PDB file of C-alpha atoms in Angstrom:
ATOM      1  CA  MET A1064      -0.144  -0.292  -0.255  1.00  0.00           C
ATOM      2  CA  GLN A1065       2.793   2.115   0.863  1.00  0.00           C
ATOM      3  CA  THR A1066       4.131   2.021  -2.581  1.00  0.00           C
ATOM      4  CA  ILE A1067       1.070   2.800  -4.378  1.00  0.00           C
ATOM      5  CA  LEU A1068       0.788   6.393  -1.995  1.00  0.00           C
ATOM      6  CA  ASN A1069       4.313   6.698  -2.929  1.00  0.00           C
ATOM      7  CA  LYS A1070       3.247   6.688  -6.577  1.00  0.00           C
ATOM      8  CA  LEU A1071      -0.192   8.291  -6.853  1.00  0.00           C
ATOM      9  CA  PRO A1072      -0.538  11.889  -7.343  1.00  0.00           C
ATOM     10  CA  SER A1073      -0.825  13.698  -3.598  1.00  0.00           C
ATOM     11  CA  ASP A1074      -4.557  15.375  -4.687  1.00  0.00           C
ATOM     12  CA  LEU A1075      -5.691  11.759  -5.538  1.00  0.00           C
ATOM     13  CA  SER A1076      -7.159  10.168  -2.589  1.00  0.00           C
ATOM     14  CA  PRO A1077      -6.610   6.400  -2.779  1.00  0.00           C
ATOM     15  CA  ASP A1078      -9.758   5.086  -0.894  1.00  0.00           C
ATOM     16  CA  ARG A1079     -12.436   6.741  -3.627  1.00  0.00           C
ATOM     17  CA  LEU A1080      -9.851   5.242  -6.680  1.00  0.00           C
ATOM     18  CA  PRO A1081     -12.290   3.188  -9.530  1.00  0.00           C
ATOM     19  CA  ARG A1082     -11.613  -0.318  -8.448  1.00  0.00           C
ATOM     20  CA  HIS A1083     -12.255  -0.573 -12.506  1.00  0.00           C
ATOM     21  CA  VAL A1084     -11.567   1.540 -15.226  1.00  0.00           C
ATOM     22  CA  ALA A1085     -12.848   0.790 -18.896  1.00  0.00           C
ATOM     23  CA  VAL A1086     -11.499   2.900 -22.518  1.00  0.00           C
ATOM     24  CA  ILE A1087     -12.883   3.353 -24.840  1.00  0.00           C
ATOM     25  CA  MET A1088      -9.754   3.713 -27.291  1.00  0.00           C
ATOM     26  CA  ASP A1089     -10.699   6.178 -30.051  1.00  0.00           C
ATOM     27  CA  GLY A1090      -9.234   8.729 -32.226  1.00  0.00           C
ATOM     28  CA  ASN A1091      -6.353   6.294 -33.863  1.00  0.00           C
ATOM     29  CA  GLY A1092      -7.035   7.212 -37.582  1.00  0.00           C
ATOM     30  CA  ARG A1093      -7.810  10.612 -37.056  1.00  0.00           C
ATOM     31  CA  TRP A1094      -4.292  11.308 -34.808  1.00  0.00           C
ATOM     32  CA  ALA A1095      -2.308  10.032 -38.040  1.00  0.00           C
ATOM     33  CA  LYS A1096      -4.574  12.172 -40.438  1.00  0.00           C
ATOM     34  CA  ARG A1097      -3.627  14.992 -38.790  1.00  0.00           C
ATOM     35  CA  ARG A1098      -0.043  14.257 -39.084  1.00  0.00           C
ATOM     36  CA  GLY A1099      -0.195  12.913 -42.888  1.00  0.00           C
ATOM     37  CA  LEU A1100       0.067   9.519 -41.418  1.00  0.00           C
ATOM     38  CA  PRO A1101      -1.022   6.243 -42.668  1.00  0.00           C
ATOM     39  CA  ARG A1102      -3.668   5.050 -40.341  1.00  0.00           C
ATOM     40  CA  VAL A1103      -1.780   1.766 -39.048  1.00  0.00           C
ATOM     41  CA  ILE A1104       0.800   4.364 -37.121  1.00  0.00           C
ATOM     42  CA  GLY A1105      -1.842   5.918 -35.564  1.00  0.00           C
ATOM     43  CA  HIS A1106      -3.108   2.270 -34.499  1.00  0.00           C
ATOM     44  CA  ARG A1107       1.036   1.301 -33.423  1.00  0.00           C
ATOM     45  CA  GLN A1108       0.581   4.754 -30.974  1.00  0.00           C
ATOM     46  CA  GLY A1109      -2.622   3.555 -29.833  1.00  0.00           C
ATOM     47  CA  VAL A1110      -1.093   0.213 -28.690  1.00  0.00           C
ATOM     48  CA  GLU A1111       1.589   2.193 -26.743  1.00  0.00           C
ATOM     49  CA  ALA A1112      -0.875   4.331 -25.336  1.00  0.00           C
ATOM     50  CA  LEU A1113      -2.177   1.294 -23.834  1.00  0.00           C
ATOM     51  CA  LYS A1114       0.637  -0.356 -22.170  1.00  0.00           C
ATOM     52  CA  LYS A1115       1.471   3.020 -20.626  1.00  0.00           C
ATOM     53  CA  LEU A1116      -2.381   3.640 -19.065  1.00  0.00           C
ATOM     54  CA  LEU A1117      -1.921  -0.540 -17.906  1.00  0.00           C
ATOM     55  CA  ARG A1118       0.933   0.795 -16.510  1.00  0.00           C
ATOM     56  CA  CYS A1119      -0.435   3.504 -14.409  1.00  0.00           C
ATOM     57  CA  CYS A1120      -3.240   1.984 -13.557  1.00  0.00           C
ATOM     58  CA  ASP A1121      -0.930  -0.660 -11.848  1.00  0.00           C
ATOM     59  CA  ASP A1122       1.383   2.091 -10.671  1.00  0.00           C
ATOM     60  CA  TRP A1123      -1.128   3.838  -8.680  1.00  0.00           C
ATOM     61  CA  GLY A1124      -3.361   0.947  -7.192  1.00  0.00           C
ATOM     62  CA  ILE A1125      -5.983   0.596  -9.970  1.00  0.00           C
ATOM     63  CA  LYS A1126      -7.394  -3.227 -10.062  1.00  0.00           C
ATOM     64  CA  ALA A1127      -8.931  -3.944 -13.360  1.00  0.00           C
ATOM     65  CA  LEU A1128      -8.256  -2.256 -16.925  1.00  0.00           C
ATOM     66  CA  THR A1129     -10.730  -3.081 -19.528  1.00  0.00           C
ATOM     67  CA  ALA A1130     -10.003  -1.984 -23.124  1.00  0.00           C
ATOM     68  CA  TYR A1131     -12.122  -1.959 -26.315  1.00  0.00           C
ATOM     69  CA  ALA A1132      -9.497  -2.712 -29.001  1.00  0.00           C
ATOM     70  CA  PHE A1133     -11.683  -4.415 -31.720  1.00  0.00           C
ATOM     71  CA  SER A1134     -15.733  -4.187 -31.957  1.00  0.00           C
ATOM     72  CA  THR A1135     -18.198  -6.760 -33.675  1.00  0.00           C
ATOM     73  CA  GLU A1136     -18.667  -3.805 -36.139  1.00  0.00           C
ATOM     74  CA  ASN A1137     -15.090  -2.927 -36.700  1.00  0.00           C
ATOM     75  CA  TRP A1138     -15.029  -6.084 -39.556  1.00  0.00           C
ATOM     76  CA  GLY A1139     -16.950  -3.309 -41.636  1.00  0.00           C
ATOM     77  CA  ARG A1140     -13.413  -1.110 -41.873  1.00  0.00           C
ATOM     78  CA  PRO A1141     -11.019  -1.973 -45.074  1.00  0.00           C
ATOM     79  CA  LEU A1142      -9.755  -5.137 -45.245  1.00  0.00           C
ATOM     80  CA  GLU A1143      -6.508  -4.006 -44.930  1.00  0.00           C
ATOM     81  CA  GLU A1144      -6.832  -2.088 -41.776  1.00  0.00           C
ATOM     82  CA  VAL A1145      -8.548  -4.910 -40.375  1.00  0.00           C
ATOM     83  CA  GLU A1146      -5.859  -7.556 -41.352  1.00  0.00           C
ATOM     84  CA  PHE A1147      -3.046  -5.152 -39.937  1.00  0.00           C
ATOM     85  CA  LEU A1148      -5.622  -5.061 -36.695  1.00  0.00           C
ATOM     86  CA  MET A1149      -4.977  -8.805 -36.432  1.00  0.00           C
ATOM     87  CA  THR A1150      -1.479  -9.085 -37.073  1.00  0.00           C
ATOM     88  CA  LEU A1151      -0.304  -6.365 -34.474  1.00  0.00           C
ATOM     89  CA  PHE A1152      -3.023  -7.606 -32.225  1.00  0.00           C
ATOM     90  CA  GLU A1153      -1.039 -11.215 -32.174  1.00  0.00           C
ATOM     91  CA  ARG A1154       2.503  -9.533 -32.502  1.00  0.00           C
ATOM     92  CA  VAL A1155       2.139  -7.403 -29.478  1.00  0.00           C
ATOM     93  CA  LEU A1156       1.022 -10.406 -27.133  1.00  0.00           C
ATOM     94  CA  ALA A1157       3.693 -11.851 -28.131  1.00  0.00           C
ATOM     95  CA  ARG A1158       6.339  -9.195 -27.555  1.00  0.00           C
ATOM     96  CA  GLU A1159       4.581  -8.181 -24.252  1.00  0.00           C
ATOM     97  CA  LEU A1160       4.147 -11.544 -22.489  1.00  0.00           C
ATOM     98  CA  GLN A1161       7.212 -11.667 -20.989  1.00  0.00           C
ATOM     99  CA  GLU A1162       7.247  -8.959 -19.472  1.00  0.00           C
ATOM    100  CA  MET A1163       3.209  -8.744 -18.109  1.00  0.00           C
ATOM    101  CA  MET A1164       5.172 -12.150 -16.749  1.00  0.00           C
ATOM    102  CA  GLU A1165       7.363 -10.228 -14.776  1.00  0.00           C
ATOM    103  CA  GLU A1166       4.634  -7.510 -13.542  1.00  0.00           C
ATOM    104  CA  ASN A1167       2.399  -9.742 -12.289  1.00  0.00           C
ATOM    105  CA  VAL A1168      -0.298  -8.700 -15.073  1.00  0.00           C
ATOM    106  CA  ARG A1169      -3.314 -11.567 -15.661  1.00  0.00           C
ATOM    107  CA  ILE A1170      -4.883 -10.729 -19.243  1.00  0.00           C
ATOM    108  CA  GLN A1171      -7.776 -11.980 -20.020  1.00  0.00           C
ATOM    109  CA  PHE A1172      -9.977 -11.503 -23.648  1.00  0.00           C
ATOM    110  CA  VAL A1173     -13.200 -11.432 -24.324  1.00  0.00           C
ATOM    111  CA  GLY A1174     -15.866 -11.762 -27.307  1.00  0.00           C
ATOM    112  CA  ASN A1175     -16.211 -13.868 -29.953  1.00  0.00           C
ATOM    113  CA  LEU A1176     -12.788 -14.985 -30.069  1.00  0.00           C
ATOM    114  CA  THR A1177     -13.801 -17.676 -32.673  1.00  0.00           C
ATOM    115  CA  ALA A1178     -13.881 -15.478 -35.600  1.00  0.00           C
ATOM    116  CA  LEU A1179     -10.715 -14.308 -34.871  1.00  0.00           C
ATOM    117  CA  PRO A1180      -7.510 -15.901 -37.701  1.00  0.00           C
ATOM    118  CA  GLN A1181      -6.671 -19.052 -36.009  1.00  0.00           C
ATOM    119  CA  SER A1182      -3.410 -17.831 -34.805  1.00  0.00           C
ATOM    120  CA  LEU A1183      -4.508 -15.028 -33.269  1.00  0.00           C
ATOM    121  CA  GLN A1184      -6.249 -17.673 -31.381  1.00  0.00           C
ATOM    122  CA  ALA A1185      -3.253 -19.445 -30.588  1.00  0.00           C
ATOM    123  CA  GLN A1186      -1.556 -16.030 -29.054  1.00  0.00           C
ATOM    124  CA  ILE A1187      -4.629 -15.412 -27.098  1.00  0.00           C
ATOM    125  CA  GLU A1188      -5.121 -18.658 -25.356  1.00  0.00           C
ATOM    126  CA  HIS A1189      -1.410 -19.063 -24.909  1.00  0.00           C
ATOM    127  CA  SER A1190      -1.178 -15.676 -22.780  1.00  0.00           C
ATOM    128  CA  MET A1191      -4.379 -15.997 -21.200  1.00  0.00           C
ATOM    129  CA  ASN A1192      -3.099 -19.848 -19.982  1.00  0.00           C
ATOM    130  CA  GLU A1193       1.025 -18.324 -19.029  1.00  0.00           C
ATOM    131  CA  THR A1194      -0.625 -15.260 -16.760  1.00  0.00           C
ATOM    132  CA  LEU A1195      -3.798 -17.255 -15.659  1.00  0.00           C
ATOM    133  CA  ASN A1196      -2.320 -16.973 -11.705  1.00  0.00           C
ATOM    134  CA  ASN A1197      -0.555 -13.632 -12.037  1.00  0.00           C
ATOM    135  CA  THR A1198      -2.304 -11.949  -9.050  1.00  0.00           C
ATOM    136  CA  GLY A1199      -1.545  -8.109  -9.906  1.00  0.00           C
ATOM    137  CA  ILE A1200      -4.145  -6.166 -12.123  1.00  0.00           C
ATOM    138  CA  GLN A1201      -6.617  -7.567 -14.280  1.00  0.00           C
ATOM    139  CA  PHE A1202      -6.358  -6.626 -17.828  1.00  0.00           C
ATOM    140  CA  THR A1203      -8.917  -7.622 -20.066  1.00  0.00           C
ATOM    141  CA  VAL A1204      -9.178  -6.663 -23.696  1.00  0.00           C
ATOM    142  CA  ALA A1205     -12.325  -6.819 -25.244  1.00  0.00           C
ATOM    143  CA  THR A1206     -11.951  -7.980 -29.316  1.00  0.00           C
ATOM    144  CA  ASN A1207     -14.677  -8.984 -31.925  1.00  0.00           C
ATOM    145  CA  TYR A1208     -16.957  -7.931 -28.677  1.00  0.00           C
ATOM    146  CA  GLY A1209     -20.794  -6.536 -29.033  1.00  0.00           C
ATOM    147  CA  ALA A1210     -22.283  -6.098 -25.944  1.00  0.00           C
ATOM    148  CA  ARG A1211     -25.594  -6.980 -27.395  1.00  0.00           C
ATOM    149  CA  GLN A1212     -23.978 -10.368 -28.966  1.00  0.00           C
ATOM    150  CA  GLU A1213     -22.791 -10.612 -25.531  1.00  0.00           C
ATOM    151  CA  ILE A1214     -26.180 -10.709 -23.704  1.00  0.00           C
ATOM    152  CA  ILE A1215     -27.792 -12.449 -26.255  1.00  0.00           C
ATOM    153  CA  GLN A1216     -25.479 -15.286 -25.312  1.00  0.00           C
ATOM    154  CA  ALA A1217     -26.178 -15.171 -22.016  1.00  0.00           C
ATOM    155  CA  CYS A1218     -29.751 -15.397 -22.684  1.00  0.00           C
ATOM    156  CA  ARG A1219     -29.281 -18.419 -24.711  1.00  0.00           C
ATOM    157  CA  ALA A1220     -26.935 -19.881 -22.153  1.00  0.00           C
ATOM    158  CA  ILE A1221     -29.068 -19.500 -19.503  1.00  0.00           C
ATOM    159  CA  ALA A1222     -32.474 -20.748 -21.567  1.00  0.00           C
ATOM    160  CA  THR A1223     -30.531 -23.719 -22.141  1.00  0.00           C
ATOM    161  CA  GLN A1224     -30.128 -24.136 -18.512  1.00  0.00           C
ATOM    162  CA  VAL A1225     -33.683 -23.952 -17.817  1.00  0.00           C
ATOM    163  CA  GLN A1226     -34.601 -26.124 -21.024  1.00  0.00           C
ATOM    164  CA  LEU A1227     -32.527 -28.912 -19.259  1.00  0.00           C
ATOM    165  CA  GLY A1228     -34.108 -28.970 -15.588  1.00  0.00           C
ATOM    166  CA  HIS A1229     -30.672 -27.337 -14.543  1.00  0.00           C
ATOM    167  CA  ILE A1230     -32.438 -23.752 -13.434  1.00  0.00           C
ATOM    168  CA  GLN A1231     -36.289 -22.162 -12.986  1.00  0.00           C
ATOM    169  CA  PRO A1232     -37.277 -19.181 -14.378  1.00  0.00           C
ATOM    170  CA  ASP A1233     -37.501 -17.350 -11.142  1.00  0.00           C
ATOM    171  CA  ASP A1234     -33.710 -18.060 -10.294  1.00  0.00           C
ATOM    172  CA  ILE A1235     -32.978 -16.436 -13.101  1.00  0.00           C
ATOM    173  CA  ASP A1236     -31.910 -12.738 -11.417  1.00  0.00           C
ATOM    174  CA  GLU A1237     -29.145  -9.902 -12.045  1.00  0.00           C
ATOM    175  CA  ALA A1238     -26.522 -12.057 -10.603  1.00  0.00           C
ATOM    176  CA  LEU A1239     -27.191 -15.440 -12.449  1.00  0.00           C
ATOM    177  CA  PHE A1240     -26.996 -13.575 -15.277  1.00  0.00           C
ATOM    178  CA  SER A1241     -23.649 -11.385 -14.708  1.00  0.00           C
ATOM    179  CA  ARG A1242     -22.062 -14.971 -14.225  1.00  0.00           C
ATOM    180  CA  HIS A1243     -23.143 -15.837 -18.102  1.00  0.00           C
ATOM    181  CA  LEU A1244     -21.208 -12.705 -19.086  1.00  0.00           C
ATOM    182  CA  TYR A1245     -17.813 -12.290 -20.888  1.00  0.00           C
ATOM    183  CA  THR A1246     -16.556 -10.871 -17.803  1.00  0.00           C
ATOM    184  CA  ALA A1247     -18.041 -12.658 -15.315  1.00  0.00           C
ATOM    185  CA  ASN A1248     -14.643 -12.907 -13.175  1.00  0.00           C
ATOM    186  CA  VAL A1249     -14.586  -8.931 -12.761  1.00  0.00           C
ATOM    187  CA  CYS A1250     -16.545  -6.544 -11.254  1.00  0.00           C
ATOM    188  CA  ASP A1251     -18.489  -4.038 -13.507  1.00  0.00           C
ATOM    189  CA  PRO A1252     -16.466  -0.723 -14.354  1.00  0.00           C
ATOM    190  CA  ASP A1253     -16.949   2.093 -11.667  1.00  0.00           C
ATOM    191  CA  LEU A1254     -15.847   4.435 -14.893  1.00  0.00           C
ATOM    192  CA  LEU A1255     -15.822   4.525 -18.629  1.00  0.00           C
ATOM    193  CA  ILE A1256     -12.920   6.887 -20.463  1.00  0.00           C
ATOM    194  CA  ARG A1257     -14.213   7.212 -23.755  1.00  0.00           C
ATOM    195  CA  THR A1258     -11.353   9.555 -26.081  1.00  0.00           C
ATOM    196  CA  SER A1259     -12.011  11.601 -29.267  1.00  0.00           C
ATOM    197  CA  GLY A1260     -15.044  13.464 -27.922  1.00  0.00           C
ATOM    198  CA  GLU A1261     -17.898  11.009 -29.156  1.00  0.00           C
ATOM    199  CA  MET A1262     -20.364  10.954 -26.881  1.00  0.00           C
ATOM    200  CA  ARG A1263     -22.079   6.993 -26.947  1.00  0.00           C
ATOM    201  CA  LEU A1264     -21.039   3.642 -25.887  1.00  0.00           C
ATOM    202  CA  SER A1265     -20.610   2.195 -29.127  1.00  0.00           C
ATOM    203  CA  ASN A1266     -22.039  -1.318 -27.859  1.00  0.00           C
ATOM    204  CA  PHE A1267     -19.278  -1.264 -25.368  1.00  0.00           C
ATOM    205  CA  LEU A1268     -20.197  -3.182 -21.900  1.00  0.00           C
ATOM    206  CA  LEU A1269     -24.190  -2.023 -22.000  1.00  0.00           C
ATOM    207  CA  TRP A1270     -25.156  -4.472 -18.652  1.00  0.00           C
ATOM    208  CA  GLN A1271     -21.789  -3.397 -16.720  1.00  0.00           C
ATOM    209  CA  MET A1272     -21.864   0.478 -17.125  1.00  0.00           C
ATOM    210  CA  ALA A1273     -25.627   0.319 -15.858  1.00  0.00           C
ATOM    211  CA  TYR A1274     -23.986   2.846 -13.236  1.00  0.00           C
ATOM    212  CA  GLY A1275     -20.779   3.192 -14.330  1.00  0.00           C
ATOM    213  CA  GLU A1276     -19.142   6.623 -14.421  1.00  0.00           C
ATOM    214  CA  LEU A1277     -18.597   8.138 -17.759  1.00  0.00           C
ATOM    215  CA  TYR A1278     -15.736  10.801 -18.733  1.00  0.00           C
ATOM    216  CA  ILE A1279     -15.204  11.821 -22.115  1.00  0.00           C
ATOM    217  CA  THR A1280     -12.506  13.623 -23.124  1.00  0.00           C
ATOM    218  CA  ASP A1281     -11.720  15.209 -27.055  1.00  0.00           C
ATOM    219  CA  THR A1282      -8.237  13.921 -26.419  1.00  0.00           C
ATOM    220  CA  LEU A1283      -6.992  11.660 -29.388  1.00  0.00           C
ATOM    221  CA  TRP A1284      -6.502   8.022 -27.967  1.00  0.00           C
ATOM    222  CA  PRO A1285      -2.528   7.885 -28.883  1.00  0.00           C
ATOM    223  CA  ASP A1286      -2.158  11.230 -27.016  1.00  0.00           C
ATOM    224  CA  PHE A1287      -3.621   9.987 -23.718  1.00  0.00           C
ATOM    225  CA  ASP A1288      -1.306   9.815 -21.213  1.00  0.00           C
ATOM    226  CA  ARG A1289      -1.210  10.084 -16.837  1.00  0.00           C
ATOM    227  CA  GLY A1290      -1.590  13.609 -17.150  1.00  0.00           C
ATOM    228  CA  GLN A1291      -4.977  12.974 -19.196  1.00  0.00           C
ATOM    229  CA  PHE A1292      -5.579  10.169 -17.153  1.00  0.00           C
ATOM    230  CA  HIS A1293      -5.269  12.111 -13.706  1.00  0.00           C
ATOM    231  CA  ARG A1294      -7.704  14.736 -14.658  1.00  0.00           C
ATOM    232  CA  ALA A1295      -9.920  11.742 -15.470  1.00  0.00           C
ATOM    233  CA  LEU A1296      -9.605  10.209 -11.769  1.00  0.00           C
ATOM    234  CA  SER A1297      -9.952  14.161 -10.490  1.00  0.00           C
ATOM    235  CA  THR A1298     -13.171  14.484 -12.146  1.00  0.00           C
ATOM    236  CA  TYR A1299     -14.250  10.799 -10.855  1.00  0.00           C
ATOM    237  CA  GLN A1300     -13.278  11.779  -7.526  1.00  0.00           C
ATOM    238  CA  GLN A1301     -15.477  14.346  -6.872  1.00  0.00           C
ATOM    239  CA  ARG A1302     -18.748  12.709  -8.598  1.00  0.00           C
ATOM    240  CA  GLU A1303     -21.543  11.627  -5.655  1.00  0.00           C
ATOM    241  CA  ARG A1304     -21.986   8.391  -7.046  1.00  0.00           C
ATOM    242  CA  ARG A1305     -25.927   7.399  -5.433  1.00  0.00           C
ATOM    243  CA  PHE A1306     -26.480   4.139  -7.961  1.00  0.00           C
ATOM    244  CA  GLY A1307     -30.057   5.638  -7.815  1.00  0.00           C
ATOM    245  CA  LYS A1308     -30.744   6.019  -4.332  1.00  0.00           C
ATOM    246  CA  VAL A1309     -31.578   9.884  -2.381  1.00  0.00           C
TER     247      VAL A1309
END
């Protein structure tokens, strides 16, 4: 705890930090375009920004980080860009695995992973297995993820259990439903950050964000740094979370 206090900015209260931060990493393409660079360069810079945020969360005592890396709708992007992203994910995982092990990071991927290239699926499985027993920050990467798809698959799984007689309809409550989501092993986000100024959830964690706080910044994702994160946490700590109560 003392190590965390030494790293945490003095104006932030360790007792009011979010346990779980989620991020919609928007603006990689626009960041590159403004600099006259190919979109893929923006994605590379976006990876670096995510690495820095993960380390910052770990340094400041935040227990979980979830990043929206690739949505079910992103398949509609140009084929060249999609292929680049799939290759980038695989290479980054292979390159960063040893460092994640050294820093005690536990990584998991959520979404419809069966639609991803076989080599990427293999690298994902290897990375999750290797870090499974790590006890540090929980790093969740939403890949080929869509919240509506997630909710539908949960409904199907629960309906199957009812059909088989394993549970009764009256047994279905919020807790049971949550256990059938991709994110069953991590608490709901307290704070969701979206970069680039867009004011929507974009089919991300619709169930889990029922009472999560939203922070929107005009900053493009590759420029989101510790200073920007500090500002987001400061704003979060000024809010009064009532969860629908007075």
